[in-house]
Amino acid sequence: MSVSKIYLDNNSTTPCDPRVVDAMLPYFYNHPGNAASRNHPFGWEAEDAVDLGREQVADLIGADPKEIIFTSGATESDNLALKGVFEMYSRKGNHIITLKTEHKAVIDSCHKIEKQGGEVTYLDVKRDGIVDLEMLEAAITDKTILVSVMWANNETGVIQPMKEIADICQKHGVLLFSDATQAVGKIPVKPKEVGVHLMAFTAHKMYGPKGIGALYVSRKKPRVKVTAQIDGGGHERGMRSGTLNVPGIVGFGKAAQLAKAEMTADAERVSALRNKLESALLSQLEEVYVNGSKDERMPHVTNLSFKHVEGEGLMMTFNQNIAVSSGSACTSASLEPSYVLIALGLGDDLAHSSIRFSLGRFTTEEEVDVAIKMLVDGVNHMRALSPIWEMYKEGVDLESVEWTAH
Ligand SMILES: *Cc1c(COP(=O)(O)O)cnc(C)c1O
């Protein structure tokens, strides 16, 4: 990647590690078998490759290979966990607890469940983005079957106290699901040790290929089952039918093996770059705020609000050169502020002025230096053109200004 095109959007997707691609290539042509073909060598080769991939993925998260259900990605894993538990445990209850800051794949699955007679509590988070444990415990009723809390947030990088959450769930006999897509492969994630019973993750957020993900489903203490959402040949112990994506699984396995070996070194290097970026922007610009907890946070992410600068507009000043995400989402008619940042208590203005920087394994110091310069110039440029910024600098109390509508 040249410095004229800098990728700081690794939370959207990561580049595939070249070592992952090398491992996958033979499985497109030289070993084309279907892992379910049990009666010839092509099938056996494919099955062996799937077995190894499953072991590597399981090993990364301290699970038994039998506890890994391969899916098409974390969106499908989220759907399978939530809808699958809701259907499987309907006799026990119909109540699910989750957070307002969850990924859309969780929120929208919960909305569907509500349409089908489920009850869902969407908990507020604290100003730092972290769940209020007392509020969580108070929300549990005798109808609660599942708590769903993401391990790390995709917009802010905020990490939830999974052990404390698991202890509360254990005490009340409630299952715990976590969308750990942003955490797996980057920080140690061990669902069994912590007491998480189901967990979603995906290869393309950890330097593997797109279109392959997994759901961890605990097999012992407790033995958890989910109702299949895709029916067919009964693959994946009946929980997810469909011909296995052999090259994808090989790549996912390789990505998991690399992550396990390199996680500590990667995190150390990338967090130093993240800190350099963040502290340069905070010191060279006025009125910049870090969104979400600075301590309980993924090593590669910083989400910043640049007061009185519209994030989408700021992005346009450098998006030919630097890829980031803004805290606004384009819907059909308007620019909506991020619901995650709103849930943290940010006003619309600060939410609209936010930008997420997510660094990764392939980010270089040179790229960070170039990005700092372009960002500082971009923000200064936008503010120089902004009457609001001028008023702010002149000491006008913007809250008290009476705006006239035209
Ligand atoms: C990216 C992401 C997903 C979706 O994963 P896909 O594999 O693209 O379906 C789900 N949850 C979180 C937290 C994510 O960051």
JSON list of C-alpha atoms in Angstrom, two decimals, residues 277-399:
[
{"chain": "A", "resi": 277, "resn": "LEU", "atom": "CA", "xyz": [-2.09, 9.30, 16.07]},
{"chain": "A", "resi": 278, "resn": "GLU", "atom": "CA", "xyz": [-4.45, 10.10, 18.92]},
{"chain": "A", "resi": 279, "resn": "SER", "atom": "CA", "xyz": [-2.07, 12.19, 20.98]},
{"chain": "A", "resi": 280, "resn": "ALA", "atom": "CA", "xyz": [-0.85, 14.13, 17.93]},
{"chain": "A", "resi": 281, "resn": "LEU", "atom": "CA", "xyz": [-4.42, 15.08, 16.99]},
{"chain": "A", "resi": 282, "resn": "LEU", "atom": "CA", "xyz": [-5.31, 15.94, 20.59]},
{"chain": "A", "resi": 283, "resn": "SER", "atom": "CA", "xyz": [-2.25, 18.13, 21.00]},
{"chain": "A", "resi": 284, "resn": "GLN", "atom": "CA", "xyz": [-2.16, 19.82, 17.57]},
{"chain": "A", "resi": 285, "resn": "LEU", "atom": "CA", "xyz": [-5.89, 20.62, 17.41]},
{"chain": "A", "resi": 286, "resn": "GLU", "atom": "CA", "xyz": [-8.32, 22.25, 19.82]},
{"chain": "A", "resi": 287, "resn": "GLU", "atom": "CA", "xyz": [-11.61, 20.73, 20.87]},
{"chain": "A", "resi": 288, "resn": "VAL", "atom": "CA", "xyz": [-10.99, 17.10, 19.99]},
{"chain": "A", "resi": 289, "resn": "TYR", "atom": "CA", "xyz": [-12.65, 14.44, 22.16]},
{"chain": "A", "resi": 290, "resn": "VAL", "atom": "CA", "xyz": [-12.09, 10.70, 22.52]},
{"chain": "A", "resi": 291, "resn": "ASN", "atom": "CA", "xyz": [-15.38, 8.78, 22.41]},
{"chain": "A", "resi": 292, "resn": "GLY", "atom": "CA", "xyz": [-15.73, 5.87, 24.81]},
{"chain": "A", "resi": 293, "resn": "SER", "atom": "CA", "xyz": [-13.45, 4.50, 27.50]},
{"chain": "A", "resi": 294, "resn": "LYS", "atom": "CA", "xyz": [-9.77, 5.12, 26.87]},
{"chain": "A", "resi": 295, "resn": "ASP", "atom": "CA", "xyz": [-8.71, 2.33, 29.21]},
{"chain": "A", "resi": 296, "resn": "GLU", "atom": "CA", "xyz": [-11.09, -0.50, 28.34]},
{"chain": "A", "resi": 297, "resn": "ARG", "atom": "CA", "xyz": [-10.46, -0.25, 24.65]},
{"chain": "A", "resi": 298, "resn": "MET", "atom": "CA", "xyz": [-9.10, -2.27, 21.73]},
{"chain": "A", "resi": 299, "resn": "PRO", "atom": "CA", "xyz": [-5.45, -1.46, 20.97]},
{"chain": "A", "resi": 300, "resn": "HIS", "atom": "CA", "xyz": [-6.00, -0.41, 17.36]},
{"chain": "A", "resi": 301, "resn": "VAL", "atom": "CA", "xyz": [-9.02, 1.90, 17.54]},
{"chain": "A", "resi": 302, "resn": "THR", "atom": "CA", "xyz": [-9.65, 5.53, 18.34]},
{"chain": "A", "resi": 303, "resn": "ASN", "atom": "CA", "xyz": [-12.96, 7.29, 17.78]},
{"chain": "A", "resi": 304, "resn": "LEU", "atom": "CA", "xyz": [-12.60, 11.07, 17.89]},
{"chain": "A", "resi": 305, "resn": "SER", "atom": "CA", "xyz": [-15.03, 13.98, 17.67]},
{"chain": "A", "resi": 306, "resn": "PHE", "atom": "CA", "xyz": [-13.73, 17.23, 16.13]},
{"chain": "A", "resi": 307, "resn": "LYS", "atom": "CA", "xyz": [-16.05, 19.85, 17.55]},
{"chain": "A", "resi": 308, "resn": "HIS", "atom": "CA", "xyz": [-17.79, 22.14, 15.04]},
{"chain": "A", "resi": 309, "resn": "VAL", "atom": "CA", "xyz": [-16.46, 20.10, 12.13]},
{"chain": "A", "resi": 310, "resn": "GLU", "atom": "CA", "xyz": [-18.87, 17.93, 10.20]},
{"chain": "A", "resi": 311, "resn": "GLY", "atom": "CA", "xyz": [-17.31, 14.45, 10.01]},
{"chain": "A", "resi": 312, "resn": "GLU", "atom": "CA", "xyz": [-18.56, 13.56, 6.53]},
{"chain": "A", "resi": 313, "resn": "GLY", "atom": "CA", "xyz": [-17.29, 16.88, 5.19]},
{"chain": "A", "resi": 314, "resn": "LEU", "atom": "CA", "xyz": [-13.95, 16.45, 6.89]},
{"chain": "A", "resi": 315, "resn": "MET", "atom": "CA", "xyz": [-13.62, 12.99, 5.40]},
{"chain": "A", "resi": 316, "resn": "MET", "atom": "CA", "xyz": [-14.16, 14.43, 1.94]},
{"chain": "A", "resi": 317, "resn": "THR", "atom": "CA", "xyz": [-11.11, 16.64, 2.36]},
{"chain": "A", "resi": 318, "resn": "PHE", "atom": "CA", "xyz": [-8.86, 13.57, 2.52]},
{"chain": "A", "resi": 319, "resn": "ASN", "atom": "CA", "xyz": [-10.82, 10.50, 1.46]},
{"chain": "A", "resi": 320, "resn": "GLN", "atom": "CA", "xyz": [-8.89, 10.14, -1.78]},
{"chain": "A", "resi": 321, "resn": "ASN", "atom": "CA", "xyz": [-5.88, 9.39, 0.40]},
{"chain": "A", "resi": 322, "resn": "ILE", "atom": "CA", "xyz": [-7.06, 8.11, 3.77]},
{"chain": "A", "resi": 323, "resn": "ALA", "atom": "CA", "xyz": [-9.82, 5.56, 4.42]},
{"chain": "A", "resi": 324, "resn": "VAL", "atom": "CA", "xyz": [-11.66, 5.97, 7.72]},
{"chain": "A", "resi": 325, "resn": "SER", "atom": "CA", "xyz": [-15.31, 5.78, 8.86]},
{"chain": "A", "resi": 326, "resn": "SER", "atom": "CA", "xyz": [-17.44, 8.67, 10.04]},
{"chain": "A", "resi": 327, "resn": "GLY", "atom": "CA", "xyz": [-19.93, 8.56, 12.89]},
{"chain": "A", "resi": 328, "resn": "SER", "atom": "CA", "xyz": [-22.80, 9.15, 10.54]},
{"chain": "A", "resi": 329, "resn": "ALA", "atom": "CA", "xyz": [-24.62, 6.67, 8.39]},
{"chain": "A", "resi": 330, "resn": "CYS", "atom": "CA", "xyz": [-26.24, 7.60, 5.13]},
{"chain": "A", "resi": 331, "resn": "THR", "atom": "CA", "xyz": [-29.82, 6.42, 5.12]},
{"chain": "A", "resi": 332, "resn": "SER", "atom": "CA", "xyz": [-32.02, 6.88, 2.08]},
{"chain": "A", "resi": 333, "resn": "ALA", "atom": "CA", "xyz": [-32.97, 10.45, 2.84]},
{"chain": "A", "resi": 334, "resn": "SER", "atom": "CA", "xyz": [-30.63, 11.83, 5.47]},
{"chain": "A", "resi": 335, "resn": "LEU", "atom": "CA", "xyz": [-27.39, 11.59, 7.36]},
{"chain": "A", "resi": 336, "resn": "GLU", "atom": "CA", "xyz": [-28.17, 9.84, 10.67]},
{"chain": "A", "resi": 337, "resn": "PRO", "atom": "CA", "xyz": [-25.76, 10.24, 13.57]},
{"chain": "A", "resi": 338, "resn": "SER", "atom": "CA", "xyz": [-24.32, 6.97, 14.85]},
{"chain": "A", "resi": 339, "resn": "TYR", "atom": "CA", "xyz": [-26.76, 5.29, 17.26]},
{"chain": "A", "resi": 340, "resn": "VAL", "atom": "CA", "xyz": [-23.76, 3.93, 19.16]},
{"chain": "A", "resi": 341, "resn": "LEU", "atom": "CA", "xyz": [-22.39, 7.40, 19.91]},
{"chain": "A", "resi": 342, "resn": "ILE", "atom": "CA", "xyz": [-25.89, 8.69, 20.74]},
{"chain": "A", "resi": 343, "resn": "ALA", "atom": "CA", "xyz": [-26.20, 5.83, 23.25]},
{"chain": "A", "resi": 344, "resn": "LEU", "atom": "CA", "xyz": [-22.97, 7.08, 24.89]},
{"chain": "A", "resi": 345, "resn": "GLY", "atom": "CA", "xyz": [-24.75, 10.37, 25.47]},
{"chain": "A", "resi": 346, "resn": "LEU", "atom": "CA", "xyz": [-23.12, 12.44, 22.73]},
{"chain": "A", "resi": 347, "resn": "GLY", "atom": "CA", "xyz": [-25.25, 15.19, 21.25]},
{"chain": "A", "resi": 348, "resn": "ASP", "atom": "CA", "xyz": [-26.09, 15.07, 17.55]},
{"chain": "A", "resi": 349, "resn": "ASP", "atom": "CA", "xyz": [-23.39, 17.68, 16.85]},
{"chain": "A", "resi": 350, "resn": "LEU", "atom": "CA", "xyz": [-20.52, 15.72, 18.42]},
{"chain": "A", "resi": 351, "resn": "ALA", "atom": "CA", "xyz": [-21.80, 12.45, 16.94]},
{"chain": "A", "resi": 352, "resn": "HIS", "atom": "CA", "xyz": [-21.87, 14.06, 13.48]},
{"chain": "A", "resi": 353, "resn": "SER", "atom": "CA", "xyz": [-18.32, 15.34, 13.97]},
{"chain": "A", "resi": 354, "resn": "SER", "atom": "CA", "xyz": [-16.81, 11.96, 14.82]},
{"chain": "A", "resi": 355, "resn": "ILE", "atom": "CA", "xyz": [-14.39, 9.82, 12.89]},
{"chain": "A", "resi": 356, "resn": "ARG", "atom": "CA", "xyz": [-13.30, 6.25, 13.62]},
{"chain": "A", "resi": 357, "resn": "PHE", "atom": "CA", "xyz": [-9.69, 5.36, 12.98]},
{"chain": "A", "resi": 358, "resn": "SER", "atom": "CA", "xyz": [-8.95, 1.64, 13.02]},
{"chain": "A", "resi": 359, "resn": "LEU", "atom": "CA", "xyz": [-5.36, 0.61, 12.45]},
{"chain": "A", "resi": 360, "resn": "GLY", "atom": "CA", "xyz": [-4.12, -2.86, 11.69]},
{"chain": "A", "resi": 361, "resn": "ARG", "atom": "CA", "xyz": [-1.32, -5.35, 11.16]},
{"chain": "A", "resi": 362, "resn": "PHE", "atom": "CA", "xyz": [-0.20, -3.62, 7.97]},
{"chain": "A", "resi": 363, "resn": "THR", "atom": "CA", "xyz": [-0.36, 0.00, 9.14]},
{"chain": "A", "resi": 364, "resn": "THR", "atom": "CA", "xyz": [3.07, 1.66, 9.07]},
{"chain": "A", "resi": 365, "resn": "GLU", "atom": "CA", "xyz": [4.47, 4.55, 11.09]},
{"chain": "A", "resi": 366, "resn": "GLU", "atom": "CA", "xyz": [5.03, 6.48, 7.87]},
{"chain": "A", "resi": 367, "resn": "GLU", "atom": "CA", "xyz": [1.32, 6.19, 7.06]},
{"chain": "A", "resi": 368, "resn": "VAL", "atom": "CA", "xyz": [0.39, 7.43, 10.51]},
{"chain": "A", "resi": 369, "resn": "ASP", "atom": "CA", "xyz": [2.67, 10.44, 10.11]},
{"chain": "A", "resi": 370, "resn": "VAL", "atom": "CA", "xyz": [1.12, 11.32, 6.75]},
{"chain": "A", "resi": 371, "resn": "ALA", "atom": "CA", "xyz": [-2.39, 10.85, 8.17]},
{"chain": "A", "resi": 372, "resn": "ILE", "atom": "CA", "xyz": [-1.68, 13.17, 11.11]},
{"chain": "A", "resi": 373, "resn": "LYS", "atom": "CA", "xyz": [-0.55, 15.94, 8.78]},
{"chain": "A", "resi": 374, "resn": "MET", "atom": "CA", "xyz": [-3.54, 15.55, 6.44]},
{"chain": "A", "resi": 375, "resn": "LEU", "atom": "CA", "xyz": [-6.01, 15.44, 9.31]},
{"chain": "A", "resi": 376, "resn": "VAL", "atom": "CA", "xyz": [-4.64, 18.50, 11.04]},
{"chain": "A", "resi": 377, "resn": "ASP", "atom": "CA", "xyz": [-4.70, 20.40, 7.75]},
{"chain": "A", "resi": 378, "resn": "GLY", "atom": "CA", "xyz": [-8.22, 19.14, 6.98]},
{"chain": "A", "resi": 379, "resn": "VAL", "atom": "CA", "xyz": [-9.67, 20.16, 10.34]},
{"chain": "A", "resi": 380, "resn": "ASN", "atom": "CA", "xyz": [-7.96, 23.57, 10.23]},
{"chain": "A", "resi": 381, "resn": "HIS", "atom": "CA", "xyz": [-9.25, 24.10, 6.70]},
{"chain": "A", "resi": 382, "resn": "MET", "atom": "CA", "xyz": [-12.85, 23.21, 7.63]},
{"chain": "A", "resi": 383, "resn": "ARG", "atom": "CA", "xyz": [-12.77, 25.40, 10.72]},
{"chain": "A", "resi": 384, "resn": "ALA", "atom": "CA", "xyz": [-11.31, 28.33, 8.81]},
{"chain": "A", "resi": 385, "resn": "LEU", "atom": "CA", "xyz": [-14.40, 28.24, 6.60]},
{"chain": "A", "resi": 386, "resn": "SER", "atom": "CA", "xyz": [-16.86, 27.77, 9.45]},
{"chain": "A", "resi": 387, "resn": "PRO", "atom": "CA", "xyz": [-18.86, 30.71, 10.84]},
{"chain": "A", "resi": 388, "resn": "ILE", "atom": "CA", "xyz": [-19.74, 28.55, 13.86]},
{"chain": "A", "resi": 389, "resn": "TRP", "atom": "CA", "xyz": [-16.06, 28.02, 14.64]},
{"chain": "A", "resi": 390, "resn": "GLU", "atom": "CA", "xyz": [-15.44, 31.75, 14.27]},
{"chain": "A", "resi": 391, "resn": "MET", "atom": "CA", "xyz": [-18.24, 32.54, 16.71]},
{"chain": "A", "resi": 392, "resn": "TYR", "atom": "CA", "xyz": [-16.89, 29.95, 19.11]},
{"chain": "A", "resi": 393, "resn": "LYS", "atom": "CA", "xyz": [-13.41, 31.52, 18.90]},
{"chain": "A", "resi": 394, "resn": "GLU", "atom": "CA", "xyz": [-14.90, 34.95, 19.55]},
{"chain": "A", "resi": 395, "resn": "GLY", "atom": "CA", "xyz": [-16.38, 33.57, 22.73]},
{"chain": "A", "resi": 396, "resn": "VAL", "atom": "CA", "xyz": [-20.01, 33.58, 21.63]},
{"chain": "A", "resi": 397, "resn": "ASP", "atom": "CA", "xyz": [-22.05, 31.19, 23.74]},
{"chain": "A", "resi": 398, "resn": "LEU", "atom": "CA", "xyz": [-23.41, 29.02, 20.93]},
{"chain": "A", "resi": 399, "resn": "GLU", "atom": "CA", "xyz": [-26.06, 27.48, 23.19]}
]
